[in-house]
Short mmCIF file of C-alpha atoms and ligand atoms in Angstrom, two decimals:
data_model
loop_
_atom_site.label_atom_id
_atom_site.label_comp_id
_atom_site.label_asym_id
_atom_site.label_seq_id
_atom_site.Cartn_x
_atom_site.Cartn_y
_atom_site.Cartn_z
CA MET A 1 -36.54 -31.79 9.55
CA SER A 2 -32.60 -32.82 8.13
CA VAL A 3 -30.70 -31.17 5.29
CA ASP A 4 -32.11 -32.32 1.89
CA SER A 5 -28.86 -32.98 0.99
CA SER A 6 -29.59 -35.23 -2.50
CA PHE A 7 -30.18 -31.61 -3.32
CA ASP A 8 -27.18 -30.36 -2.67
CA LEU A 9 -25.37 -32.64 -4.91
CA GLN A 10 -27.32 -32.23 -7.17
CA HIS A 11 -28.11 -28.51 -6.96
CA VAL A 12 -25.90 -26.12 -4.79
CA TRP A 13 -22.31 -25.36 -5.89
CA HIS A 14 -20.18 -26.05 -3.13
CA PRO A 15 -16.31 -23.93 -3.12
CA TYR A 16 -14.11 -25.34 -5.80
CA THR A 17 -15.98 -28.28 -6.51
CA SER A 18 -17.56 -29.91 -9.69
CA MET A 19 -21.02 -30.90 -10.16
CA LEU A 20 -20.87 -33.93 -11.74
CA LYS A 21 -18.24 -35.46 -9.44
CA PRO A 22 -19.29 -33.36 -5.97
CA LEU A 23 -17.56 -34.56 -2.18
CA PRO A 24 -19.49 -35.32 -0.01
CA CYS A 25 -20.73 -32.47 2.99
CA TYR A 26 -21.19 -32.59 6.12
CA PRO A 27 -24.91 -31.04 7.72
CA VAL A 28 -24.14 -29.12 10.77
CA GLU A 29 -27.09 -28.16 12.78
CA SER A 30 -25.21 -26.13 15.14
CA ALA A 31 -21.98 -24.57 16.08
CA GLN A 32 -21.06 -23.60 19.74
CA GLY A 33 -17.87 -22.97 21.78
CA VAL A 34 -14.97 -24.93 19.47
CA TYR A 35 -17.95 -27.50 18.40
CA LEU A 36 -19.71 -27.76 15.65
CA THR A 37 -22.46 -30.66 15.76
CA LEU A 38 -23.42 -32.51 12.94
CA GLU A 39 -27.39 -33.20 12.03
CA SER A 40 -25.68 -37.20 13.82
CA GLY A 41 -25.59 -35.32 16.56
CA GLU A 42 -21.89 -36.05 16.39
CA GLN A 43 -19.59 -32.92 17.37
CA LEU A 44 -16.18 -31.86 16.27
CA ILE A 45 -13.54 -30.22 17.85
CA ASP A 46 -12.98 -27.85 15.01
CA GLY A 47 -10.09 -26.18 14.16
CA MET A 48 -10.97 -24.46 11.36
CA SER A 49 -12.17 -21.31 12.66
CA SER A 50 -14.16 -21.56 9.21
CA TRP A 51 -11.70 -20.97 7.46
CA TRP A 52 -9.64 -18.14 9.97
CA ALA A 53 -13.42 -16.14 10.98
CA CYS A 54 -14.52 -17.56 13.81
CA ILE A 55 -11.41 -16.49 15.89
CA HIS A 56 -13.81 -16.63 18.88
CA GLY A 57 -15.93 -19.50 18.59
CA TYR A 58 -19.03 -20.34 17.66
CA ASN A 59 -22.64 -18.51 19.29
CA VAL A 60 -20.83 -16.32 21.16
CA PRO A 61 -23.05 -13.98 23.80
CA GLU A 62 -21.36 -10.82 23.20
CA LEU A 63 -21.69 -11.46 19.37
CA ASN A 64 -25.40 -12.56 19.53
CA GLN A 65 -25.96 -9.45 21.67
CA ALA A 66 -24.98 -7.00 18.64
CA ALA A 67 -26.21 -8.76 16.26
CA THR A 68 -29.51 -8.70 18.40
CA GLU A 69 -30.00 -4.85 19.72
CA GLN A 70 -28.63 -3.29 16.04
CA LEU A 71 -31.85 -5.69 14.41
CA ALA A 72 -34.49 -3.97 16.40
CA LYS A 73 -32.61 -0.19 15.14
CA MET A 74 -32.21 -1.27 11.25
CA SER A 75 -30.00 -4.22 9.75
CA HIS A 76 -29.21 -2.10 6.32
CA VAL A 77 -29.50 1.15 5.07
CA MET A 78 -27.52 3.32 1.67
CA PHE A 79 -24.20 4.47 3.13
CA GLY A 80 -24.67 6.84 0.12
CA GLY A 81 -25.47 10.83 2.18
CA ILE A 82 -26.15 8.52 5.24
CA THR A 83 -24.20 7.21 7.87
CA HIS A 84 -24.66 5.63 11.70
CA GLN A 85 -22.29 4.77 15.26
CA PRO A 86 -21.77 1.18 13.85
CA ALA A 87 -20.00 2.23 11.13
CA VAL A 88 -18.25 5.17 12.41
CA ASP A 89 -17.37 3.15 15.96
CA LEU A 90 -15.78 0.67 13.76
CA CYS A 91 -13.50 3.04 11.66
CA LYS A 92 -12.39 4.34 14.89
CA LYS A 93 -11.45 1.32 16.36
CA LEU A 94 -9.48 0.40 12.60
CA VAL A 95 -7.66 3.13 12.72
CA ASP A 96 -6.87 2.76 16.25
CA ILE A 97 -5.24 -0.12 16.06
CA THR A 98 -3.92 -0.80 12.73
CA PRO A 99 -0.28 0.42 11.85
CA SER A 100 0.04 5.02 12.53
CA SER A 101 -0.16 5.69 8.75
CA LEU A 102 -3.82 4.50 7.66
CA GLU A 103 -6.36 6.53 8.38
CA LYS A 104 -9.27 7.20 5.72
CA VAL A 105 -11.04 3.67 6.10
CA PHE A 106 -13.59 1.77 3.40
CA ILE A 107 -15.67 -0.91 4.00
CA SER A 108 -16.78 -3.40 1.84
CA ASP A 109 -17.88 -6.61 1.90
CA SER A 110 -15.91 -9.30 1.91
CA GLY A 111 -12.19 -9.73 1.20
CA SER A 112 -12.15 -10.22 -2.90
CA VAL A 113 -13.27 -7.39 -3.03
CA ALA A 114 -11.19 -4.98 -0.74
CA VAL A 115 -8.58 -6.00 -2.85
CA GLU A 116 -10.26 -4.81 -5.59
CA VAL A 117 -10.20 -1.76 -3.99
CA ALA A 118 -6.88 -2.01 -3.09
CA LEU A 119 -5.93 -2.26 -6.34
CA LYS A 120 -8.66 0.34 -7.61
CA MET A 121 -6.56 2.83 -4.55
CA ALA A 122 -3.39 2.28 -6.47
CA MET A 123 -4.31 2.55 -9.47
CA GLN A 124 -6.12 5.90 -9.07
CA TYR A 125 -3.44 7.15 -6.89
CA TRP A 126 -0.60 6.28 -10.21
CA HIS A 127 -3.30 8.46 -11.97
CA ALA A 128 -4.18 11.40 -10.25
CA LYS A 129 -0.03 11.68 -10.31
CA GLN A 130 -0.49 12.19 -13.98
CA GLN A 131 2.11 8.87 -14.68
CA PRO A 132 -1.15 5.75 -15.14
CA ARG A 133 0.10 2.69 -13.56
CA SER A 134 -2.09 -0.67 -14.49
CA LYS A 135 0.91 -3.14 -13.66
CA PHE A 136 1.34 -5.32 -10.03
CA LEU A 137 4.11 -6.48 -8.65
CA THR A 138 3.95 -9.55 -6.22
CA VAL A 139 5.22 -13.28 -5.64
CA ARG A 140 3.90 -16.40 -6.21
CA ASN A 141 2.38 -18.69 -3.65
CA GLY A 142 0.13 -15.60 -3.10
CA TYR A 143 -3.83 -15.93 -2.61
CA HIS A 144 -6.14 -12.33 -3.20
CA GLY A 145 -8.70 -13.79 -3.91
CA ASP A 146 -11.22 -14.82 -6.90
CA THR A 147 -12.57 -11.92 -7.96
CA PHE A 148 -11.20 -11.28 -11.29
CA GLY A 149 -8.93 -8.58 -10.26
CA ALA A 150 -7.29 -10.27 -6.83
CA MET A 151 -7.23 -13.44 -8.84
CA GLY A 152 -4.21 -11.23 -11.43
CA VAL A 153 -1.94 -11.17 -8.17
CA THR A 154 -2.77 -14.43 -6.99
CA ASP A 155 -0.52 -18.12 -8.28
CA PRO A 156 -1.10 -17.70 -11.78
CA ALA A 157 -0.86 -22.10 -11.45
CA ASN A 158 -3.55 -22.15 -8.60
CA SER A 159 -4.93 -19.65 -10.05
CA MET A 160 -5.40 -20.82 -13.81
CA HIS A 161 -4.55 -18.16 -15.96
CA GLN A 162 -3.64 -19.53 -18.67
CA LEU A 163 -7.80 -20.12 -18.35
CA TYR A 164 -8.28 -16.72 -18.23
CA SER A 165 -5.47 -16.22 -20.02
CA ASP A 166 -7.52 -13.00 -23.26
CA PHE A 167 -9.39 -11.88 -20.46
CA LEU A 168 -6.73 -11.64 -17.21
CA PRO A 169 -4.13 -8.47 -16.93
CA LYS A 170 -0.28 -9.66 -16.79
CA HIS A 171 1.06 -8.90 -14.05
CA PHE A 172 4.17 -9.15 -12.10
CA PHE A 173 5.18 -12.54 -10.59
CA VAL A 174 8.80 -12.91 -8.61
CA SER A 175 9.49 -16.15 -6.61
CA ALA A 176 7.00 -16.79 -3.59
CA PRO A 177 9.96 -15.91 -0.44
CA LYS A 178 11.60 -18.63 0.63
CA THR A 179 13.22 -18.28 4.21
CA GLY A 180 11.01 -19.76 6.55
CA PHE A 181 10.26 -17.56 9.86
CA TYR A 182 12.66 -19.40 11.76
CA GLN A 183 15.60 -20.06 9.96
CA GLU A 184 18.78 -17.37 8.82
CA TRP A 185 17.56 -14.23 6.89
CA ASP A 186 19.90 -14.37 2.81
CA GLU A 187 20.31 -10.93 2.07
CA SER A 188 19.96 -12.45 -2.16
CA GLU A 189 16.89 -13.49 -1.59
CA LEU A 190 15.67 -9.95 -2.84
CA ASP A 191 18.27 -9.93 -6.00
CA GLU A 192 15.04 -11.29 -8.06
CA ILE A 193 12.65 -8.46 -6.93
CA ARG A 194 15.14 -5.93 -6.86
CA ALA A 195 16.28 -6.77 -10.42
CA LEU A 196 13.29 -6.98 -11.75
CA LEU A 197 12.06 -3.45 -10.00
CA ALA A 198 14.98 -2.19 -11.60
CA ASP A 199 14.32 -2.37 -14.59
CA LYS A 200 10.26 -2.39 -14.85
CA HIS A 201 9.27 0.06 -11.58
CA GLN A 202 8.00 2.63 -14.18
CA GLN A 203 4.81 0.22 -14.94
CA ILE A 204 3.79 -0.43 -10.84
CA ALA A 205 1.27 0.94 -8.91
CA ALA A 206 2.46 -1.13 -6.26
CA ILE A 207 3.56 -4.53 -4.65
CA ILE A 208 1.11 -6.58 -3.21
CA ILE A 209 1.85 -9.61 -0.60
CA GLU A 210 -0.11 -11.58 2.42
CA PRO A 211 2.69 -9.99 5.37
CA ILE A 212 4.32 -13.14 7.10
CA VAL A 213 1.80 -16.06 6.13
CA GLN A 214 1.00 -17.39 2.10
CA GLY A 215 -2.68 -18.83 2.93
CA ALA A 216 -4.19 -20.84 0.34
CA GLY A 217 -1.29 -20.29 -2.50
CA GLY A 218 0.42 -22.54 0.65
CA MET A 219 0.59 -22.04 3.69
CA ARG A 220 4.57 -20.83 3.73
CA ILE A 221 5.90 -18.66 6.89
CA TYR A 222 8.12 -16.06 5.59
CA HIS A 223 11.61 -14.31 7.15
CA PRO A 224 9.91 -11.04 8.64
CA ASN A 225 13.41 -9.08 6.33
CA TYR A 226 11.96 -10.00 3.70
CA LEU A 227 8.49 -8.18 4.25
CA LYS A 228 11.03 -5.14 5.81
CA GLY A 229 12.70 -5.81 2.43
CA LEU A 230 9.65 -5.38 0.54
CA ARG A 231 8.94 -2.12 2.58
CA ALA A 232 12.26 -1.03 2.11
CA LEU A 233 12.37 -1.19 -2.34
CA ALA A 234 8.95 0.55 -2.14
CA ASP A 235 10.33 3.18 -0.66
CA GLU A 236 13.26 3.78 -2.88
CA TYR A 237 11.17 3.63 -5.88
CA GLN A 238 7.95 5.38 -4.50
CA LEU A 239 5.55 3.06 -4.74
CA LEU A 240 3.03 1.53 -2.59
CA LEU A 241 2.86 -1.27 -1.33
CA ILE A 242 -0.80 -3.60 -0.14
CA ALA A 243 -0.44 -4.96 2.87
CA ASP A 244 -3.27 -8.00 2.67
CA GLU A 245 -4.45 -8.60 5.81
CA ILE A 246 -7.24 -11.03 5.30
CA ALA A 247 -6.11 -14.59 7.11
CA THR A 248 -3.50 -12.38 9.38
CA GLY A 249 -5.41 -9.82 10.72
CA PHE A 250 -6.09 -9.37 14.63
CA GLY A 251 -3.74 -11.99 15.82
CA ARG A 252 -3.91 -15.01 14.71
CA THR A 253 0.09 -15.19 14.22
CA GLY A 254 0.67 -14.05 17.90
CA LYS A 255 0.77 -9.97 16.42
CA LEU A 256 -2.67 -8.63 16.02
CA PHE A 257 -1.42 -7.80 12.70
CA ALA A 258 1.67 -8.78 11.20
CA CYS A 259 3.40 -6.68 9.75
CA GLU A 260 4.31 -6.15 12.78
CA HIS A 261 6.39 -8.70 12.78
CA ALA A 262 8.65 -6.65 10.55
CA GLU A 263 7.39 -3.46 12.41
CA ILE A 264 6.77 -2.39 8.66
CA GLN A 265 3.57 0.36 7.85
CA PRO A 266 1.48 -0.88 4.67
CA ASP A 267 -0.12 2.21 2.18
CA ILE A 268 -2.86 -0.33 1.71
CA LEU A 269 -3.76 -2.42 4.17
CA CYS A 270 -6.46 -5.11 3.68
CA LEU A 271 -9.12 -6.40 6.23
CA GLY A 272 -12.31 -9.29 6.54
CA LYS A 273 -12.29 -12.80 7.30
CA ALA A 274 -11.85 -12.41 11.49
CA LEU A 275 -13.37 -9.09 11.43
CA THR A 276 -16.60 -10.10 12.33
CA GLY A 277 -15.76 -13.12 14.38
CA GLY A 278 -17.01 -15.39 11.91
CA TYR A 279 -20.21 -13.46 11.78
CA MET A 280 -21.00 -11.79 8.50
CA SER A 281 -18.86 -10.97 5.57
CA LEU A 282 -17.16 -7.71 5.88
CA ALA A 283 -14.49 -6.19 5.02
CA ALA A 284 -12.42 -2.99 5.18
CA THR A 285 -9.41 -1.43 2.94
CA LEU A 286 -6.98 0.72 4.78
CA THR A 287 -5.24 3.48 3.43
CA THR A 288 -3.11 6.62 4.57
CA THR A 289 -3.93 10.66 4.27
CA HIS A 290 -1.31 10.75 1.59
CA VAL A 291 -2.34 8.08 -0.28
CA ALA A 292 -6.30 9.54 -0.37
CA GLU A 293 -5.50 12.95 -0.84
CA VAL A 294 -4.20 12.54 -4.05
CA VAL A 295 -6.08 9.39 -5.22
CA CYS A 296 -9.30 12.27 -5.00
CA SER A 297 -7.44 15.53 -6.50
CA GLY A 298 -7.27 13.08 -10.00
CA GLU A 299 -9.41 13.57 -13.01
CA ALA A 300 -12.90 10.81 -10.87
CA GLY A 301 -12.20 13.06 -7.64
CA VAL A 302 -13.40 10.15 -5.92
CA PHE A 303 -12.90 7.24 -5.12
CA MET A 304 -14.81 5.72 -7.95
CA HIS A 305 -16.67 2.01 -5.98
CA GLY A 306 -19.58 2.40 -3.22
CA PRO A 307 -21.07 -1.42 -2.22
CA THR A 308 -25.31 -1.65 -1.97
CA PHE A 309 -24.40 -2.98 0.88
CA MET A 310 -21.08 -0.61 1.64
CA GLY A 311 -21.68 -0.21 5.83
CA ASN A 312 -23.86 -2.97 6.15
CA PRO A 313 -25.33 -1.93 10.54
CA LEU A 314 -25.23 -5.47 11.55
CA ALA A 315 -22.10 -6.43 10.23
CA CYS A 316 -20.06 -3.63 11.88
CA ALA A 317 -22.56 -3.84 15.35
CA VAL A 318 -21.09 -7.10 15.25
CA ALA A 319 -16.86 -5.95 14.13
CA ASN A 320 -17.61 -2.82 16.98
CA ALA A 321 -18.63 -5.69 19.66
CA ASN A 322 -15.75 -8.80 18.08
CA LEU A 323 -13.10 -5.83 18.00
CA ASP A 324 -13.94 -5.67 21.72
CA LEU A 325 -14.00 -8.77 22.88
CA LEU A 326 -10.87 -9.66 20.77
CA LEU A 327 -9.01 -6.71 22.86
CA ALA A 328 -9.98 -8.03 26.45
CA SER A 329 -9.82 -11.36 25.79
CA PRO A 330 -5.65 -12.55 26.12
CA TRP A 331 -5.45 -13.12 22.70
CA GLN A 332 -1.78 -13.12 23.03
CA GLN A 333 -1.62 -15.19 25.67
CA ARG A 334 -3.51 -17.32 24.18
CA VAL A 335 -2.16 -17.63 20.72
CA SER A 336 1.17 -17.93 22.20
CA GLN A 337 -0.04 -20.62 23.94
CA ILE A 338 -1.63 -22.58 21.29
CA GLU A 339 2.13 -21.72 19.38
CA SER A 340 4.47 -23.37 21.42
CA GLN A 341 1.38 -26.52 22.29
CA LEU A 342 1.41 -26.89 17.92
CA LYS A 343 4.93 -26.64 18.33
CA THR A 344 5.36 -29.83 20.08
CA LEU A 345 2.04 -31.72 19.08
CA LEU A 346 3.54 -30.91 14.87
CA THR A 347 7.28 -31.07 15.27
CA PRO A 348 7.74 -35.28 15.81
CA LEU A 349 5.60 -35.44 12.33
CA GLN A 350 8.28 -35.19 10.63
CA GLU A 351 9.66 -38.26 11.39
CA LEU A 352 6.85 -39.95 9.47
CA ARG A 353 8.30 -40.95 6.07
CA ASN A 354 4.78 -39.22 4.50
CA VAL A 355 5.91 -35.76 6.08
CA ALA A 356 7.71 -33.39 4.05
CA ASP A 357 7.05 -30.32 6.18
CA THR A 358 5.71 -28.87 9.32
CA ARG A 359 5.05 -25.16 10.50
CA VAL A 360 3.76 -23.21 12.81
CA LEU A 361 3.88 -19.62 13.79
CA GLY A 362 0.91 -18.29 15.82
CA ALA A 363 -2.23 -19.95 15.87
CA ILE A 364 -1.75 -21.56 12.61
CA GLY A 365 -0.09 -25.35 12.75
CA VAL A 366 0.96 -26.28 8.71
CA VAL A 367 2.24 -29.77 8.11
CA GLU A 368 2.95 -30.60 3.81
CA ALA A 369 3.01 -34.03 2.96
CA THR A 370 4.64 -35.41 0.69
CA GLU A 371 1.80 -35.90 -1.43
CA SER A 372 -1.90 -35.21 -1.84
CA TYR A 373 -3.95 -37.38 -0.82
CA ASP A 374 -7.43 -37.55 -0.88
CA VAL A 375 -9.55 -35.03 0.45
CA ALA A 376 -13.15 -37.19 0.73
CA GLU A 377 -11.40 -40.36 3.27
CA LEU A 378 -9.38 -37.76 5.39
CA GLN A 379 -12.65 -35.83 5.80
CA ARG A 380 -14.10 -38.64 6.79
CA ILE A 381 -11.05 -40.47 9.17
CA PHE A 382 -11.05 -36.56 10.54
CA ILE A 383 -14.83 -37.16 11.96
CA SER A 384 -14.52 -40.52 13.02
CA GLN A 385 -11.79 -38.58 15.44
CA GLY A 386 -13.98 -35.72 16.42
CA VAL A 387 -12.51 -32.96 14.66
CA TRP A 388 -13.46 -30.73 11.90
CA ILE A 389 -9.91 -30.57 9.13
CA ARG A 390 -10.44 -30.05 5.31
CA PRO A 391 -7.33 -30.48 3.99
CA PHE A 392 -6.36 -28.72 0.18
CA GLY A 393 -3.05 -30.34 -1.96
CA LYS A 394 -0.67 -31.85 0.32
CA LEU A 395 -1.57 -28.93 3.06
CA ILE A 396 -3.25 -30.78 6.10
CA TYR A 397 -3.45 -27.50 8.69
CA ILE A 398 -5.35 -25.85 11.41
CA MET A 399 -5.75 -22.93 12.49
CA PRO A 400 -8.21 -22.67 16.30
CA PRO A 401 -10.61 -20.75 17.06
CA TYR A 402 -8.06 -18.83 20.11
CA ILE A 403 -10.47 -20.22 22.79
CA ILE A 404 -9.16 -23.60 22.71
CA ASN A 405 -8.51 -25.15 25.52
CA ASN A 406 -5.23 -27.70 25.52
CA GLU A 407 -7.17 -31.30 25.17
CA GLN A 408 -9.08 -30.21 21.88
CA LEU A 409 -5.41 -29.19 20.41
CA THR A 410 -3.72 -31.97 20.94
CA CYS A 411 -6.60 -34.06 19.89
CA LEU A 412 -7.02 -32.13 16.21
CA VAL A 413 -3.46 -32.72 15.66
CA ASN A 414 -3.62 -36.49 17.16
CA ALA A 415 -6.04 -36.90 14.84
CA ILE A 416 -3.92 -35.54 11.27
CA ARG A 417 -1.46 -37.82 12.95
CA LEU A 418 -3.71 -40.94 13.06
CA ALA A 419 -4.70 -40.15 8.85
CA LEU A 420 -1.16 -39.54 7.55
CA ILE A 421 -0.19 -43.24 9.78
CA GLN A 422 -3.41 -44.39 8.11
CA GLN A 423 -2.15 -43.27 4.09
CA LEU A 424 1.44 -44.76 4.72
CA ASP A 425 0.21 -48.58 4.68
C1 PLP B 501 -9.16 -15.12 2.07
C2 PLP B 501 -8.65 -14.92 1.44
C3 PLP B 501 -9.09 -13.75 0.93
C4 PLP B 501 -10.94 -13.24 -0.11
O1 PLP B 501 -11.14 -13.27 1.52
P1 PLP B 501 -13.01 -13.29 0.52
O2 PLP B 501 -13.80 -12.80 1.98
O3 PLP B 501 -13.13 -14.54 0.72
O4 PLP B 501 -13.76 -13.02 -1.08
C5 PLP B 501 -8.23 -12.25 0.28
N1 PLP B 501 -7.40 -12.73 0.77
C6 PLP B 501 -6.17 -12.88 1.81
C7 PLP B 501 -5.38 -13.46 1.95
C8 PLP B 501 -7.04 -14.48 2.51
O5 PLP B 501 -7.22 -14.84 2.61
#
């Protein structure tokens, strides 16, 4: 049986798309390793890891087994007043592998919710200290999710703040980090944020940022000293620092967590996306003993959040298998191989007239074109070349599964080159 594409077009909303002029959608029948198999039988090399998530590729025996075994025990049970091995094991692993000061774990359903949880923790923290604060400080071009709290700290232009202006809280935004990861650091880059903090710090609960790589807000890769500087400023004004590693976590940037590039520890850490290897939705927010103790010493006496599917055993069991698989694999070697190959292959694209910039860090490769091209048309070219890449705006970027080999990665970059050349005529 084939997918009813006309029903899909008429009734099914896809991410960030119009119901009036929907973009074409390609029915995928199955996926295996780095390949997506379309209904037509075509096999596509996956350049997206299904939005940073499928780090080991698809149909992974170890993850299938974990899901099957857990399914036979229980797929879900409420987390209020009940606990279970998959959740305890997962929290233990997360406490173990994340920066050492992070010791308390709140499991939730999705990245956006993990960010909401982080923001609420920061607000409850200041409330408990009897200095209520409800403002956050962040940078432009950030992305933290699509729910209202998360959207409030996401880039105002990209998330159309004016649309929701009566409803969205107004937070403090400073310019996006400018100095690239490999460029020479310029300390004056922190002047704007330093000036703002000097003036407004008493209103601010926390600084929230994606460490080193700004993902969906522009695929920008910035200098570790910026993050170091933020940590120092947060300390100076005793503000909390929230690191949103939902995209960067679990090895993607070449370190297990991107904070490690700057050798800093956040007060609150958000994880998601690759947490279950792309099998199902799961996220986590970690914090320090200090923050947890202050939060719970306040008027509420508890942390005020508790999703229905909190700690879902099926998702936790798969996450455990995913982390075991990751840590047992030569992921560092794989990611650094991808990084060096991407540098070799992407840099020459800068010679094309319609390429403004190329950037690489870990298993992330970005080509910024001089203009936005038609996504549907680019996608047709990519499919004809046997690859799956989904550009947005001027950005054509790839973050393949870590198991991709040299040849497959070359195919991805060749397809990008071809698509760019075709746009030149
Ligand atoms: C994807 C993403 C989110 C939102 O996660 P969802 O699971 O889509 O809700 C938040 N922050 C960052 C940095 C992300 O990349």
